CSV table of C-alpha atoms and ligand atoms in Angstrom, one decimal:
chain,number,residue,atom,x,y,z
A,701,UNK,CA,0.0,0.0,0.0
A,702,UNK,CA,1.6,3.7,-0.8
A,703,UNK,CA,-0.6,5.8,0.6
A,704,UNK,CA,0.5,7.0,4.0
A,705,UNK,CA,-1.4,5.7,7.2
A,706,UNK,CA,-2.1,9.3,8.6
A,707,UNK,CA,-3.0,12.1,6.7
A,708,UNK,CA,-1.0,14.6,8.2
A,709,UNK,CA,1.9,12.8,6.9
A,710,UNK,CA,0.9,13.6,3.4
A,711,UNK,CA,0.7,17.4,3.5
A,712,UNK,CA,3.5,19.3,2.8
A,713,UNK,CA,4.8,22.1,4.2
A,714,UNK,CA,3.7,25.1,2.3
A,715,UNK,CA,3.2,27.5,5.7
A,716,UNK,CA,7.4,28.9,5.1
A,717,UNK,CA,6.9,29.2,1.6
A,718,UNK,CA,7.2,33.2,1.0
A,719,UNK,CA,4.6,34.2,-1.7
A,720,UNK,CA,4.2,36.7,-4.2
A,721,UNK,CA,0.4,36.9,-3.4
A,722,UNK,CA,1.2,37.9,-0.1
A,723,UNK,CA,3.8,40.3,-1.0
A,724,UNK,CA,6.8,38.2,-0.2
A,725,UNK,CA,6.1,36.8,3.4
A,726,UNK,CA,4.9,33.4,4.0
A,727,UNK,CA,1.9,32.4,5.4
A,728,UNK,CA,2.9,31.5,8.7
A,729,UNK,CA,3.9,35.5,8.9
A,730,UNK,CA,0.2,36.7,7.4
A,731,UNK,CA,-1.6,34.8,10.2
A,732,UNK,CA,0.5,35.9,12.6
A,733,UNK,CA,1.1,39.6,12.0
A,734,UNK,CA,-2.0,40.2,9.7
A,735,UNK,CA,-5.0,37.5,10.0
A,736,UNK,CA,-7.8,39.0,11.9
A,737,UNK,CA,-5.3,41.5,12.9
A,738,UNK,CA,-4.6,44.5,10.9
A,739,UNK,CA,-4.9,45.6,6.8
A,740,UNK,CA,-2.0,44.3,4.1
A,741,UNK,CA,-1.6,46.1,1.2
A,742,UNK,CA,0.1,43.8,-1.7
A,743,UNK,CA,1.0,45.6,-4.6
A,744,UNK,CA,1.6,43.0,-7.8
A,745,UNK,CA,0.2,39.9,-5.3
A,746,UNK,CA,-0.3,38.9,-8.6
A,747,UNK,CA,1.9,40.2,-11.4
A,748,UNK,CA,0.7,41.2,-14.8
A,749,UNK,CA,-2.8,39.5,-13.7
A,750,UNK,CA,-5.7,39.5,-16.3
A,751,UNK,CA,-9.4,39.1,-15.5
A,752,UNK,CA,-10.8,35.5,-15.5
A,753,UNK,CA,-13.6,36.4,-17.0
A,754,UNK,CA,-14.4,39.0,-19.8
A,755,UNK,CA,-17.6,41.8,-18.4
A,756,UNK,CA,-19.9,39.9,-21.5
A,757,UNK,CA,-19.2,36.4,-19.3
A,758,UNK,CA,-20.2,37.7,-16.0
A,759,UNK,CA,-23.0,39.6,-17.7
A,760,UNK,CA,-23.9,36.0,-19.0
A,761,UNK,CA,-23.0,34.5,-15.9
A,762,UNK,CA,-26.1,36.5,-14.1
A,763,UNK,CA,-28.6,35.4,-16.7
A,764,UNK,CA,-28.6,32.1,-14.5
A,765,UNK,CA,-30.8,31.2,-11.7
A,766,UNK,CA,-28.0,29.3,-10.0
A,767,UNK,CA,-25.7,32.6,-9.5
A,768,UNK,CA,-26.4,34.8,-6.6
A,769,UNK,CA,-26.2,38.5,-7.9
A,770,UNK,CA,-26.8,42.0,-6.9
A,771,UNK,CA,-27.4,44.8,-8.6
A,772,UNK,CA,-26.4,48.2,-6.6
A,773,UNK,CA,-27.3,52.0,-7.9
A,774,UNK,CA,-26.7,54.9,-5.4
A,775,UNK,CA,-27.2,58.5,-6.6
A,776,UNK,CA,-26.0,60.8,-3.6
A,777,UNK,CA,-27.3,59.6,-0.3
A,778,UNK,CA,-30.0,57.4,-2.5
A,779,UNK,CA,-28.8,53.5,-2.3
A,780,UNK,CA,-30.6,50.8,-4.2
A,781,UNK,CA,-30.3,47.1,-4.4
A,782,UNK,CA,-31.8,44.3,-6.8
A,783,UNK,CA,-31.4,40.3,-6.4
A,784,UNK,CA,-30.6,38.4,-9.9
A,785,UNK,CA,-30.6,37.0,-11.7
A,786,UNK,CA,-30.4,39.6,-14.3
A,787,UNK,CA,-31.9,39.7,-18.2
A,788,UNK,CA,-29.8,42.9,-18.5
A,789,UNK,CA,-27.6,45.5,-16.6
A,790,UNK,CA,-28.0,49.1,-16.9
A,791,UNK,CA,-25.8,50.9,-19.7
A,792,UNK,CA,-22.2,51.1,-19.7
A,793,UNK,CA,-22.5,54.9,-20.1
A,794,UNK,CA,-24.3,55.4,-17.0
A,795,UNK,CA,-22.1,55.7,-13.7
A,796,UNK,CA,-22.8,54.7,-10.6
A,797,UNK,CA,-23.4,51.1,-10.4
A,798,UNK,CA,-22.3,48.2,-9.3
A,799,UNK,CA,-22.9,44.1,-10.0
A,800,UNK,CA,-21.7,41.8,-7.4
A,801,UNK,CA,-22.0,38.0,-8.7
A,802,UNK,CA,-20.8,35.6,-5.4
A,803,UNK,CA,-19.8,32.3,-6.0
A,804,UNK,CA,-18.5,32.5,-9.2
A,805,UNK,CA,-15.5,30.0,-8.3
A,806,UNK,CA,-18.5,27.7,-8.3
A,807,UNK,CA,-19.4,28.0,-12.3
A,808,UNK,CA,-15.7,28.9,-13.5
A,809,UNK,CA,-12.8,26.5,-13.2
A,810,UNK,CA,-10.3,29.3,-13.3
A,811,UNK,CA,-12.1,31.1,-10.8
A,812,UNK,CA,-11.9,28.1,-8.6
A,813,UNK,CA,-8.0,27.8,-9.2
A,814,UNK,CA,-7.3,31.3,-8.1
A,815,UNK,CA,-9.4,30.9,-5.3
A,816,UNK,CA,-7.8,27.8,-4.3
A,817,UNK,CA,-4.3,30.0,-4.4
A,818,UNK,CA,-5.5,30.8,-0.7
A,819,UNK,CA,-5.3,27.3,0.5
A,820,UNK,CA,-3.2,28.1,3.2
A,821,UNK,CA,-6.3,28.8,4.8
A,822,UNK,CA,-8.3,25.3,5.5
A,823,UNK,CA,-10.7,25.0,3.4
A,824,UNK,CA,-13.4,24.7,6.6
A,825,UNK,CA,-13.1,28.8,6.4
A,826,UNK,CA,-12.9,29.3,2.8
A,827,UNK,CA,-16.4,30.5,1.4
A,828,UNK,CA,-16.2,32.1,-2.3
A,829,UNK,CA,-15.2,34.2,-5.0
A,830,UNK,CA,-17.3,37.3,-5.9
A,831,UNK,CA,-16.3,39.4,-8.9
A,832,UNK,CA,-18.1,43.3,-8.3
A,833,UNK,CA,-18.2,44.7,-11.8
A,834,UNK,CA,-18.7,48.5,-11.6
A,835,UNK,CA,-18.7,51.7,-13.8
A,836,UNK,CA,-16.9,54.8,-12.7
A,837,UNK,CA,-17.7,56.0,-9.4
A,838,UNK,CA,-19.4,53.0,-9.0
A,839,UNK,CA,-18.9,51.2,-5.1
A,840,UNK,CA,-21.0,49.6,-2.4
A,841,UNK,CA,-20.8,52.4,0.1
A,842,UNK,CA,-18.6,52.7,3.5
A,843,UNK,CA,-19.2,49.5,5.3
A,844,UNK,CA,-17.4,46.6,7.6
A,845,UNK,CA,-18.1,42.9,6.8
A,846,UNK,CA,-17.8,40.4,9.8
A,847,UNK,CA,-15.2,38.3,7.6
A,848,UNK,CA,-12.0,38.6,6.3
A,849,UNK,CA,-11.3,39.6,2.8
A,850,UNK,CA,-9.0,40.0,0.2
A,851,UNK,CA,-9.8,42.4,-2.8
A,852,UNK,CA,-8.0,41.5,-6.0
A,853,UNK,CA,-8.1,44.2,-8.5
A,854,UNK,CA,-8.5,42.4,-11.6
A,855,UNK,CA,-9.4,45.0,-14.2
A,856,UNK,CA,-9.2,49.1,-14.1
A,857,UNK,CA,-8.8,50.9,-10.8
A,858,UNK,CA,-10.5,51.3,-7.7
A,859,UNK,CA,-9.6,53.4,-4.7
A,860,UNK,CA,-9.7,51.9,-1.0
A,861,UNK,CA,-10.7,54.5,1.6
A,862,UNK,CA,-10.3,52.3,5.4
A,863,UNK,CA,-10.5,52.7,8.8
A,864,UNK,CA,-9.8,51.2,12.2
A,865,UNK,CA,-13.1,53.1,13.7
A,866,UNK,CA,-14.5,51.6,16.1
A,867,UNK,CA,-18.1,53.2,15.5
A,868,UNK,CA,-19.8,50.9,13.5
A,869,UNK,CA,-22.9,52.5,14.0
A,870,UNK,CA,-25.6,51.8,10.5
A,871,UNK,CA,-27.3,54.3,8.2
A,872,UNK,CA,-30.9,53.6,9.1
A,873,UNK,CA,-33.6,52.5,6.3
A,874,UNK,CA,-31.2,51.5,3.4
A,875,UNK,CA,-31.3,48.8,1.7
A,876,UNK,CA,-27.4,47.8,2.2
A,877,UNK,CA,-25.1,48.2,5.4
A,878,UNK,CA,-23.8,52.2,5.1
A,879,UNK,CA,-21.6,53.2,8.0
A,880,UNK,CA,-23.1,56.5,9.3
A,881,UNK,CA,-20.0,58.2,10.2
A,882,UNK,CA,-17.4,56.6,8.5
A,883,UNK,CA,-13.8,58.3,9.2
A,884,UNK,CA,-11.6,57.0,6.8
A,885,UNK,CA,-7.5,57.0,8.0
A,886,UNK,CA,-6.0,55.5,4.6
A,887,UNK,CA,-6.2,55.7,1.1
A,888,UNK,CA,-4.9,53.6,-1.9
A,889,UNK,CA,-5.4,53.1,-5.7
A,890,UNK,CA,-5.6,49.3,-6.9
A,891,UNK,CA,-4.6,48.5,-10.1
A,892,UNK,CA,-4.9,45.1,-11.4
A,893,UNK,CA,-2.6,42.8,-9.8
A,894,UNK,CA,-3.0,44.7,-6.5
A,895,UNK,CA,-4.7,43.2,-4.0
A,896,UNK,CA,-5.7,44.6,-0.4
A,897,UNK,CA,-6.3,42.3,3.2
A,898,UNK,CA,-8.9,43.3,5.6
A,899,UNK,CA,-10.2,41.7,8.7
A,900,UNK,CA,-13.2,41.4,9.8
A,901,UNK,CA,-14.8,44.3,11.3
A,902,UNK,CA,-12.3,46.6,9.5
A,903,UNK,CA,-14.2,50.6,8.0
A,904,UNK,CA,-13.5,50.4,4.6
A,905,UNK,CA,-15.0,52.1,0.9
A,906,UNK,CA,-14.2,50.8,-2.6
A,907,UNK,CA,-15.1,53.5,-5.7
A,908,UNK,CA,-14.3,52.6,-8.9
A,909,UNK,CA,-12.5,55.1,-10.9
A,910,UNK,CA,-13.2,53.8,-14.1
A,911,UNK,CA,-14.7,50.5,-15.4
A,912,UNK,CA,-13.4,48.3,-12.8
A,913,UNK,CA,-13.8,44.7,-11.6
A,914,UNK,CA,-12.4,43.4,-8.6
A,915,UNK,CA,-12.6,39.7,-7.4
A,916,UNK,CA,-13.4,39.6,-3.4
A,917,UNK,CA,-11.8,36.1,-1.8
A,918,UNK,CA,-13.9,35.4,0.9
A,919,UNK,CA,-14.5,33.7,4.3
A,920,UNK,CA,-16.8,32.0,6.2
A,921,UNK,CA,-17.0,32.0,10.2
A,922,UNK,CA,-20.2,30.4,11.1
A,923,UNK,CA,-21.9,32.2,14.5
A,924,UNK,CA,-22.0,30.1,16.9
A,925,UNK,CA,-25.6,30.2,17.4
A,926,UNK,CA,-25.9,29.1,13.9
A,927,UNK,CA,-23.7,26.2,14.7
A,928,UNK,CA,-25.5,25.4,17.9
A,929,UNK,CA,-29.2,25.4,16.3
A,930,UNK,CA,-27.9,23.1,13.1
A,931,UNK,CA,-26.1,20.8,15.5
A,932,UNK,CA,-29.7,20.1,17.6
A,933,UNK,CA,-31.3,19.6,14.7
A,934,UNK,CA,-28.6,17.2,13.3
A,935,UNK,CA,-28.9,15.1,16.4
A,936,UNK,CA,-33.2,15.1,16.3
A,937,UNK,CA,-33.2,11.8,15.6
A,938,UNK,CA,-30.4,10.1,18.1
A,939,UNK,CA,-31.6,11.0,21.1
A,940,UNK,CA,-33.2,8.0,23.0
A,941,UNK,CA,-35.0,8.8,26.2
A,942,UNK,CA,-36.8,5.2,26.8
A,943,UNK,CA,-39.7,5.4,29.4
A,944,UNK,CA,-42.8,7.4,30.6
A,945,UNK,CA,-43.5,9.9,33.4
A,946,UNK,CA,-45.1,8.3,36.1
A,947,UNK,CA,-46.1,9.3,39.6
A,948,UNK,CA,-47.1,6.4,42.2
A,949,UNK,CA,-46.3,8.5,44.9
A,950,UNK,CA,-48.3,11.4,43.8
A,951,UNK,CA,-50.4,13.5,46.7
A,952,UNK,CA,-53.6,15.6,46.4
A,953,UNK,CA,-52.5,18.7,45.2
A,954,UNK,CA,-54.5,22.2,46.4
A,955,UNK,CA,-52.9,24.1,43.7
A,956,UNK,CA,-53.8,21.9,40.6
A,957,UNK,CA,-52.1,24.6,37.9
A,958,UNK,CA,-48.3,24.7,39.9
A,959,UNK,CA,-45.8,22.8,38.0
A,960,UNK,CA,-44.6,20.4,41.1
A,961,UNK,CA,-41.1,20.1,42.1
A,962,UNK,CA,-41.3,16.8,42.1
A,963,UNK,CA,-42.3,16.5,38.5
A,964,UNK,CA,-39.6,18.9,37.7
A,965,UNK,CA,-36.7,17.3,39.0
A,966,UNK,CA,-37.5,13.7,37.7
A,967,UNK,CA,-38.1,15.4,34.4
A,968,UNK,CA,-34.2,17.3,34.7
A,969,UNK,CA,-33.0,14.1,35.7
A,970,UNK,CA,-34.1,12.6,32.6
A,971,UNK,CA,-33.5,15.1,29.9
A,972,UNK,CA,-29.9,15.7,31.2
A,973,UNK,CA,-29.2,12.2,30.2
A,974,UNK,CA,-29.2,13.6,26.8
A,975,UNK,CA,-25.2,14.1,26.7
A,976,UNK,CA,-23.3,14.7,23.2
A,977,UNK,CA,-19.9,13.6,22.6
A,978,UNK,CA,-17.1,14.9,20.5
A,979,UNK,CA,-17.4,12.6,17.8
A,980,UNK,CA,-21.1,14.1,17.4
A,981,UNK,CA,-19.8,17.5,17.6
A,982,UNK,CA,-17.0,16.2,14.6
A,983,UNK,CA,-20.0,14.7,12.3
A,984,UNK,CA,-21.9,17.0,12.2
A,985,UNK,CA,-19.1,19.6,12.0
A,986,UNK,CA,-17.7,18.1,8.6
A,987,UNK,CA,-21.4,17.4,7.0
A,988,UNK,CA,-22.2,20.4,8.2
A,989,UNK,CA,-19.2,22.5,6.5
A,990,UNK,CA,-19.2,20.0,3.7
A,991,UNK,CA,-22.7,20.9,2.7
A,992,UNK,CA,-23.0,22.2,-0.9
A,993,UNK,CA,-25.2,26.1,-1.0
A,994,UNK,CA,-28.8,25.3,-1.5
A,995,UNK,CA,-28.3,26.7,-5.5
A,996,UNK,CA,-25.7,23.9,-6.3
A,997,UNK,CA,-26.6,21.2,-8.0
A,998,UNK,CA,-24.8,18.4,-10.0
A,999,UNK,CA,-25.0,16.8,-13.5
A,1000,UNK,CA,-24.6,13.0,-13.0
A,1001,UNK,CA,-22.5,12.1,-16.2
A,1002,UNK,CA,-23.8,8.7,-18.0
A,1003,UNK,CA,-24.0,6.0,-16.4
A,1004,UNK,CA,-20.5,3.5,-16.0
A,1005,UNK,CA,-20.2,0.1,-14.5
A,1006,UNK,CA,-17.6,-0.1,-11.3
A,1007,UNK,CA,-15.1,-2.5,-13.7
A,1008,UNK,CA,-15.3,0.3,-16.3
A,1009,UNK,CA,-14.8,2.9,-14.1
A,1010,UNK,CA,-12.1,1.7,-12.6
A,1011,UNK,CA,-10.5,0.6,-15.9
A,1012,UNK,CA,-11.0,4.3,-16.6
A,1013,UNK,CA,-9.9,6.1,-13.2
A,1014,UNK,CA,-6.2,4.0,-13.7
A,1015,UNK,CA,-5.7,5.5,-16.7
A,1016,UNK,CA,-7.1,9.3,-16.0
A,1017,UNK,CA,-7.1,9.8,-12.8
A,1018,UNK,CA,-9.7,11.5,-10.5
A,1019,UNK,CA,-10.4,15.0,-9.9
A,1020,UNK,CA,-13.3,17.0,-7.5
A,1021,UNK,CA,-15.9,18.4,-9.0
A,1022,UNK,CA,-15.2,22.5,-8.2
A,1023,UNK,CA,-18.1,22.2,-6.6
A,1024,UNK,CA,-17.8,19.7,-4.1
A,1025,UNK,CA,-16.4,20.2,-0.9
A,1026,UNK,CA,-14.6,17.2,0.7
A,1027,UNK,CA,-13.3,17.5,4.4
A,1028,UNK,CA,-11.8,14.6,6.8
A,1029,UNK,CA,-11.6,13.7,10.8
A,1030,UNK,CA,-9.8,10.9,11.3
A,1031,UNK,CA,-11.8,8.3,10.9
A,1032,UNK,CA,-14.2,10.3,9.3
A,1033,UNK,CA,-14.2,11.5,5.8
A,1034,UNK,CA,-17.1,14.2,4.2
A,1035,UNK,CA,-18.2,14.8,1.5
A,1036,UNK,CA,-20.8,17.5,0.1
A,1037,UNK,CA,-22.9,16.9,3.2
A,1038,UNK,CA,-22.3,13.0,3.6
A,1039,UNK,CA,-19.9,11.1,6.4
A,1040,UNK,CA,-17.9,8.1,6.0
A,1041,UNK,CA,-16.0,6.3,8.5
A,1042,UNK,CA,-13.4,4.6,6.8
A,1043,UNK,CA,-10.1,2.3,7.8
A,1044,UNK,CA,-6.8,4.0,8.6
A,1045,UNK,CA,-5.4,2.9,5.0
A,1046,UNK,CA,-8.5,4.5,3.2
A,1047,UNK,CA,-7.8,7.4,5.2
A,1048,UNK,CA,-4.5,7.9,4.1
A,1049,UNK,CA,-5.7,7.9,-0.3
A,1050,UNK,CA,-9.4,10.3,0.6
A,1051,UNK,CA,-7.2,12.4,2.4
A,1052,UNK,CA,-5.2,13.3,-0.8
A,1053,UNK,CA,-8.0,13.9,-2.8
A,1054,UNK,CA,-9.6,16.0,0.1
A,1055,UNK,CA,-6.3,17.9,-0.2
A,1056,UNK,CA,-5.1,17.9,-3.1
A,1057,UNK,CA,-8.6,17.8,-4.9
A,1058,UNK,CA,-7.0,14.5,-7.1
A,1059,UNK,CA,-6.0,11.6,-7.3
A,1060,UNK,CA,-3.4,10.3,-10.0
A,1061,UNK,CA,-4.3,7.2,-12.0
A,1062,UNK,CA,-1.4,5.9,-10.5
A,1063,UNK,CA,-2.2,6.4,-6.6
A,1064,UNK,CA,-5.6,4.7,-7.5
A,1065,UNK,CA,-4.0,1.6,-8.6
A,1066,UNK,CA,-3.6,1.4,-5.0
A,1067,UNK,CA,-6.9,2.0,-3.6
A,1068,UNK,CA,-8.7,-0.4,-1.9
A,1069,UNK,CA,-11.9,-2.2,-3.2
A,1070,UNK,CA,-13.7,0.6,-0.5
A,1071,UNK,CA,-12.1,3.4,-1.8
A,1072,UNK,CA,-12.8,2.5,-5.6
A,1073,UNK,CA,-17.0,1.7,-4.5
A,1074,UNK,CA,-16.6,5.2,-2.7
A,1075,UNK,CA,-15.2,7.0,-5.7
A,1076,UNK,CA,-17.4,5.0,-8.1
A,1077,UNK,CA,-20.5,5.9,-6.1
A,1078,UNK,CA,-19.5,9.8,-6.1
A,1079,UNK,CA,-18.3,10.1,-10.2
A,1080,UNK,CA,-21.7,8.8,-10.4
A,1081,UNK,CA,-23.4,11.3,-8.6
A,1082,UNK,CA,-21.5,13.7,-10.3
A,1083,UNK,CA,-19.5,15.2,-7.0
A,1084,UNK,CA,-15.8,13.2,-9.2
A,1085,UNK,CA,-14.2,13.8,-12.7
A,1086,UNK,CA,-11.6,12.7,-14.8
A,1087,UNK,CA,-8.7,14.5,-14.0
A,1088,UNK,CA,-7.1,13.9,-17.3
A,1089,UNK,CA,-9.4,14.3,-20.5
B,618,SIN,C1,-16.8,45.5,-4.1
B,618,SIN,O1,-15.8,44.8,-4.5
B,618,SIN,O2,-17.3,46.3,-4.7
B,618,SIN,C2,-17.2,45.3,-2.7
B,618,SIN,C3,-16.4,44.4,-1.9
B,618,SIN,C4,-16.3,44.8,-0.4
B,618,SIN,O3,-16.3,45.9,-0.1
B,618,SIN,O4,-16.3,43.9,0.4
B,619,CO,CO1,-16.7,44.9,2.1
């Protein structure tokens, strides 16, 4: 067997790297000096960069009822904002607008490559890429998001107004989040290639000062009482409470409508048997995480026996669909909403293609007969591809 017995093994050891696309330092020096922590201004994080997409294939793009889009007009202290999808966009010629299409690393491969330039970051925290197309003067207003974000000029120029405020204090009765008195402390001009950090909670306004598109690399943090909610609901059906209330010992009451002590502490006593475990909290963390946006679907290719997809997969390899998001707890592996516990070995080969997002055709001529029925079962669901044509 080649593949390693613990995934950790596999990974190498990107975090002392020092990258361009973070302006020469390496990862392990963002998250500690920057991450969550203060603005980093990158100029060239991406040298000589080009946009992905061409304005006539993001206009395209919003046509679709499967890609989340906005459409944002402000004249003066007037803000207005539209959900796609979108027929058609208001005129080139007229200023002032702005389209912000999320999630387009989920319809574009090269989208999803670039995004995947920030995998130094686990993928548990990685949410999207959004591309804002605007027109000159064009911007979303002074505002703070509660995520990090980096803002990849990829086409024209757009000035960065930001501020460490700590009045975060909303405009009232607009249809967007406008910081009422926004103070800004620094100012720079983006042009493509440039890309600007911000944490979370961080003042900040983007204008456009002339047709401009900028791709925003976002994050996810889920609140907690988001996580809490979703985790009760995941565990509905587990709990077991066997037996009845009863009361042999019960005594005429002269207050019929009190809620007795009695009844109350046998009733504690048996609801705080209900007692979750770490693995629970692990399960539902990685089907939870894993779990594809309620617009994406997949396209099941045509059908293929197991023999002939595994005839095929040694040849060509395997490859995630950009879509689907596989995660792994040893012994658990997810994904797109699903859990698997799996043997130590197995571990070792799904942890690759959670990582790496591939297996070669030669690494599958390892796999066990699990492994293959696992892959086999997700090519056909449409969540696997060929990773060579
Ligand atoms: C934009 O790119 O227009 C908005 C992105 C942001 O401010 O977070
Ligand atoms: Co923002």
């Amino acid at each position: 067997m080649q593949a390693t017995r613990r995934p950790e093994v596999l990974s190498y050891n990107a975090a002392m790297k020092k990258l361009t696309l973070l302006g020469n330092i390496t990862p392990a020096e963002f998250l500690r000096d920057y991450w969550h922590k203060k603005p980093l201004l990158i100029r060239q994080a991406i040298p000589d960069f080009k946009p992905l997409l061409s304005r006539d294939e993001l206009f395209a793009l919003v046509k679709s009822e499967d890609v989340e889009s906005r459409l944002i007009t402000h004249t003066g202290k007037q803000w207005e904002m539209e959900s796609g999808p979108f027929e058609a966009v208001p005129p080139l010629t007229q200023k002032n607008w702005t389209l912000l299409v999320q999630g387009v690393n989920l319809h574009d491969d090269a989208a999803d490559a670039l995004m995947r330039q920030f995998s130094f970051i686990p993928n548990t925290r990685l949410d999207d890429l959004m591309i804002s197309y605007a027109t000159e003067t064009g911007g979303v207003g002074a505002h703070f998001d509660s995520y990090d974000v980096f803002l990849l000029q990829a086409h024209g120029h757009r000035r960065w107004r930001i501020s460490a405020q700590e009045d975060l204090s909303l405009v009232d009765g607009v249809p967007l989040k406008i910081l009422k008195n926004f103070q800004p402390e620094e100012e720079f001009i983006l042009a493509p290639g440039d890309m600007l950090y911000l944490p979370p909670q961080y003042a900040h306004e983007g204008t456009a000062m002339d047709e401009c598109m900028t791709y925003s690399i976002g994050f996810r943090a889920p609140s907690y009482q988001e996580l809490g909610e979703a985790f009760l609901e995941s565990m509905i059906d587990t709990i077991d409470l066997p037996g009845r209330y009863a009361d042999p010992d019960l005594k005429p009451s002269n207050q019929p409508a009190e809620i007795s002590k009695t009844m109350l502490t046998r009733i504690s006593s048996e609801i705080n048997k209900v007692r979750f475990t770490s693995e629970d909290i692990a399960l539902f963390l990685g089907e939870y995480l894993s779990e594809p946006k309620s617009n994406v679907f997949f396209e099941a290719p045509p059908a293929l026996s197991r023999a002939k997809f595994l005839q095929q997969a040694k040849k060509r390899g395997v490859k995630l669909e950009r879509k689907s998001q596989m995660l792994y707890r040893d012994p658990y592996i997810f994904i797109n909403g699903t859990s698997f516990e799996v043997e130590s070995d197995d571990l070792g080969i799904l942890a690759v293609l959670a990582n790496e997002r591939m297996i070669s055709a030669e690494k599958i001529s390892f796999a066990s007969d699990d492994v293959i029925d696992a892959l086999h079962t997700w090519f056909t669901d449409g969540w696997l591809s060929w990773l060579e044509a």
